[in-house]
N, C-alpha and C. Protein backbone atom coordinates (compact mmCIF):
# COMPACT_ATOMS: atom_id res chain seq x y z
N UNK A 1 91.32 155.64 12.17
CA UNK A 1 89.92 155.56 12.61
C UNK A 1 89.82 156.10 14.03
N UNK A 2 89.17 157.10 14.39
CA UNK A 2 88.97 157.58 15.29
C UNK A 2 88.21 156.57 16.74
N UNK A 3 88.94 156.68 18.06
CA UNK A 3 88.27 155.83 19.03
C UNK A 3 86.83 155.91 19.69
N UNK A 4 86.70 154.81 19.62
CA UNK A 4 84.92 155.00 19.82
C UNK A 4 84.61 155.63 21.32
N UNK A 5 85.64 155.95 21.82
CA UNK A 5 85.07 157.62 23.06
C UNK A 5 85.20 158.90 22.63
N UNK A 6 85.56 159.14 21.61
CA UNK A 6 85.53 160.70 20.68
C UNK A 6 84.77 160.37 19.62
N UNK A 7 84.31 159.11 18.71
CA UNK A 7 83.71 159.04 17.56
C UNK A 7 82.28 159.45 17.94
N UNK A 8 81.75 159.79 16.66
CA UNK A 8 79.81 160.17 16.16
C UNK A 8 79.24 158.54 16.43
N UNK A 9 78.79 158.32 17.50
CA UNK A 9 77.57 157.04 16.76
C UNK A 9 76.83 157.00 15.64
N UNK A 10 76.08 156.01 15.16
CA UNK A 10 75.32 155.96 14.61
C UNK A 10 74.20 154.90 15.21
N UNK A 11 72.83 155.48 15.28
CA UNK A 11 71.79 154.80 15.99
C UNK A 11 70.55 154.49 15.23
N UNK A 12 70.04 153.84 15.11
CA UNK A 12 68.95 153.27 14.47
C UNK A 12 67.59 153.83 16.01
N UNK A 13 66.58 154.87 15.29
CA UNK A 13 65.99 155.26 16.71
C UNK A 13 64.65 154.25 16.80
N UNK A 14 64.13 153.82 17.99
CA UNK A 14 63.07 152.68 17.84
C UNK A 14 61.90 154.02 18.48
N UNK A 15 60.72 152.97 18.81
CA UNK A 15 60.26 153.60 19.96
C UNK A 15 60.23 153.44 21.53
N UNK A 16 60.92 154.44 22.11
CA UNK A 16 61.38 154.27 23.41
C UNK A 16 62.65 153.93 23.65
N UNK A 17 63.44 153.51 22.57
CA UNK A 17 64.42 153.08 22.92
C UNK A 17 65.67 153.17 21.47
N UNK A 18 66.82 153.09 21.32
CA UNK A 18 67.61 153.03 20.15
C UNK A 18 68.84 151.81 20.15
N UNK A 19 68.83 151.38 18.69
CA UNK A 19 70.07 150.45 18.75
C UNK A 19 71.39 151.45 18.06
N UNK A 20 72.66 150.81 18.93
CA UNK A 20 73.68 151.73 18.39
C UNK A 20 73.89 150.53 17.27
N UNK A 21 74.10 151.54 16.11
CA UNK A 21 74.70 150.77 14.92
C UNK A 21 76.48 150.89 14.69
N UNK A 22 76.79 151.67 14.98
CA UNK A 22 78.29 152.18 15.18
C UNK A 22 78.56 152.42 16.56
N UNK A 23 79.24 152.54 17.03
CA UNK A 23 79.52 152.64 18.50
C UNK A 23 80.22 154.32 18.12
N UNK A 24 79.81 154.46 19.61
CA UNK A 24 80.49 155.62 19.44
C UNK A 24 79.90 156.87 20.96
N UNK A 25 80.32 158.11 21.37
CA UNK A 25 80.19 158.92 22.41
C UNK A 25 78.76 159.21 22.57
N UNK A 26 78.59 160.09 21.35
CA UNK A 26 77.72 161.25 21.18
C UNK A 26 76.87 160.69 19.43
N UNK A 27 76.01 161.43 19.31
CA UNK A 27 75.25 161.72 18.39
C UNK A 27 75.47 163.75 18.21
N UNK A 28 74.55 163.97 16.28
CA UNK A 28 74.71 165.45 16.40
C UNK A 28 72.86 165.92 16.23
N UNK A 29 72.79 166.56 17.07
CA UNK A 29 70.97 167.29 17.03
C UNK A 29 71.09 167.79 15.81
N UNK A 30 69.75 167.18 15.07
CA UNK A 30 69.40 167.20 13.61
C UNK A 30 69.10 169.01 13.36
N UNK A 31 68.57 169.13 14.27
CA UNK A 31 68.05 171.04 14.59
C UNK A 31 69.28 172.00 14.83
N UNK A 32 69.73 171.64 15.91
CA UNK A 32 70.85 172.64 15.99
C UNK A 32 72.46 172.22 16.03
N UNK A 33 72.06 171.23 15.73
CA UNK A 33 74.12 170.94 15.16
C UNK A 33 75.20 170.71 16.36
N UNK A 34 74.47 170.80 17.19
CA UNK A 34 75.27 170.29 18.97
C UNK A 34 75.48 168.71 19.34
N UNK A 35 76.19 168.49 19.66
CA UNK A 35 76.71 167.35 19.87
C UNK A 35 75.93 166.75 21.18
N UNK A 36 75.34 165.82 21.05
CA UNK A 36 74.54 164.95 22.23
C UNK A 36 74.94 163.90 22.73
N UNK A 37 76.32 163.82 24.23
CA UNK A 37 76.21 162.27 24.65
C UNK A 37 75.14 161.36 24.75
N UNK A 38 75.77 160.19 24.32
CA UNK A 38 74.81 159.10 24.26
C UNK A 38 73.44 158.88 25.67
N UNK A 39 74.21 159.00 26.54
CA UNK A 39 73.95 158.86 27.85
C UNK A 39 72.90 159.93 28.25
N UNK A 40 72.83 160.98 27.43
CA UNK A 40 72.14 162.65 27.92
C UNK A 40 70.46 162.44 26.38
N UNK A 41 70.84 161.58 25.70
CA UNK A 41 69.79 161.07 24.69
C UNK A 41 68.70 161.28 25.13
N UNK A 42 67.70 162.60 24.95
CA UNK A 42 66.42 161.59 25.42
C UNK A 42 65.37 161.86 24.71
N UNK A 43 65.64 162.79 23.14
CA UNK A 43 64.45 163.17 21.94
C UNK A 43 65.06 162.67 20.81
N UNK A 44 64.30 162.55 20.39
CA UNK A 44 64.46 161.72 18.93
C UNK A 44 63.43 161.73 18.12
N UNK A 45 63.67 160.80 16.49
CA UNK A 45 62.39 161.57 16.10
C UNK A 45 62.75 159.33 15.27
N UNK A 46 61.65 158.66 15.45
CA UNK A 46 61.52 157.27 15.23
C UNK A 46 61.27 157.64 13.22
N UNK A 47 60.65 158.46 12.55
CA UNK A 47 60.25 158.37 11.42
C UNK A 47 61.26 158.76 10.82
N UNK A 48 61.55 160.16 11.06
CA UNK A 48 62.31 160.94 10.40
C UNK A 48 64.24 160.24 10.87
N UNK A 49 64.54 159.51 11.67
CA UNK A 49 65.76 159.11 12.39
C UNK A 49 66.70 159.66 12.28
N UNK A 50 66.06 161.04 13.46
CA UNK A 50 67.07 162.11 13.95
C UNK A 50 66.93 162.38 15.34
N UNK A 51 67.89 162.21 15.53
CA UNK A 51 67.90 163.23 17.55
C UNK A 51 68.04 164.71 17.56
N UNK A 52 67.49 165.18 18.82
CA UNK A 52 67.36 166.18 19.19
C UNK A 52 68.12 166.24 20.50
N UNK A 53 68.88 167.75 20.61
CA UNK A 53 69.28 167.95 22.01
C UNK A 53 68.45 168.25 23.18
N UNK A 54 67.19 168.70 22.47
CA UNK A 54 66.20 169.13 23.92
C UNK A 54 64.46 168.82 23.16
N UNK A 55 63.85 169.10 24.55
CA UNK A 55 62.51 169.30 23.89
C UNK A 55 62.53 170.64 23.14
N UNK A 56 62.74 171.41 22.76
CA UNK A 56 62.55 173.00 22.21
C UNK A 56 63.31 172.22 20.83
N UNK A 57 64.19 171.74 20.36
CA UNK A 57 64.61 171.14 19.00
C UNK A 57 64.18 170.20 18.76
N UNK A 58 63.20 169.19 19.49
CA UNK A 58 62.34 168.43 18.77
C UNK A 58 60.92 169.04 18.28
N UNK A 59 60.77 169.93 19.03
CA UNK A 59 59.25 170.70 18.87
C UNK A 59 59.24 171.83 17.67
N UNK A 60 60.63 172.32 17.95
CA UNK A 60 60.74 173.09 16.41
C UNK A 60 61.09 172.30 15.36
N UNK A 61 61.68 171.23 15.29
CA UNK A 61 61.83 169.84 14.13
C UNK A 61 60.67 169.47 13.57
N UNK A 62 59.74 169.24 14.66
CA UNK A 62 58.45 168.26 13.96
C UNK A 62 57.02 169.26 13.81
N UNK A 63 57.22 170.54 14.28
CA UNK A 63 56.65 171.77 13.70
C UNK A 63 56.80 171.79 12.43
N UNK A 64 57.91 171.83 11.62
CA UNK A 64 58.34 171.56 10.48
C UNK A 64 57.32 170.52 9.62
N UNK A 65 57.58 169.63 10.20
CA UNK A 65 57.69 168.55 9.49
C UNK A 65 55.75 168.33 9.57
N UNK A 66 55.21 168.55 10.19
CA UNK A 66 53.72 168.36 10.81
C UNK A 66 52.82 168.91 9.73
């Protein structure tokens, strides 16, 4: 089992805020497949419960989805 400073979290996204369900570094942007420290988190999507690495991959995500 890989250590939870190299492992994928897993996060349950709220609004404004997220619970980690798995512990773990990073998350992966649902849009472009890049790896997001936990700490650098700051788009997300509460319905769909996916992160984004930036505003430009949440805006092309929920373009989509809209």
């Amino acid at each position: 089992m890989p250590a939870p400073q190299t492992a994928q979290a897993t996060l349950h996204y709220g609004d404004g805020e997220y619970a980690v369900l798995k512990p773990g570094r990073f998350v992966i942007c649902a849009v472009s497949g890049k790896s997001i420290p936990l700490e650098s988190l700051r788009y997300w999507s509460v319905s769909l419960q996916e992160a984004y690495a930036g505003p430009n991959e949440a805006f092309q995500r929920l373009g989509q989805v809209a």
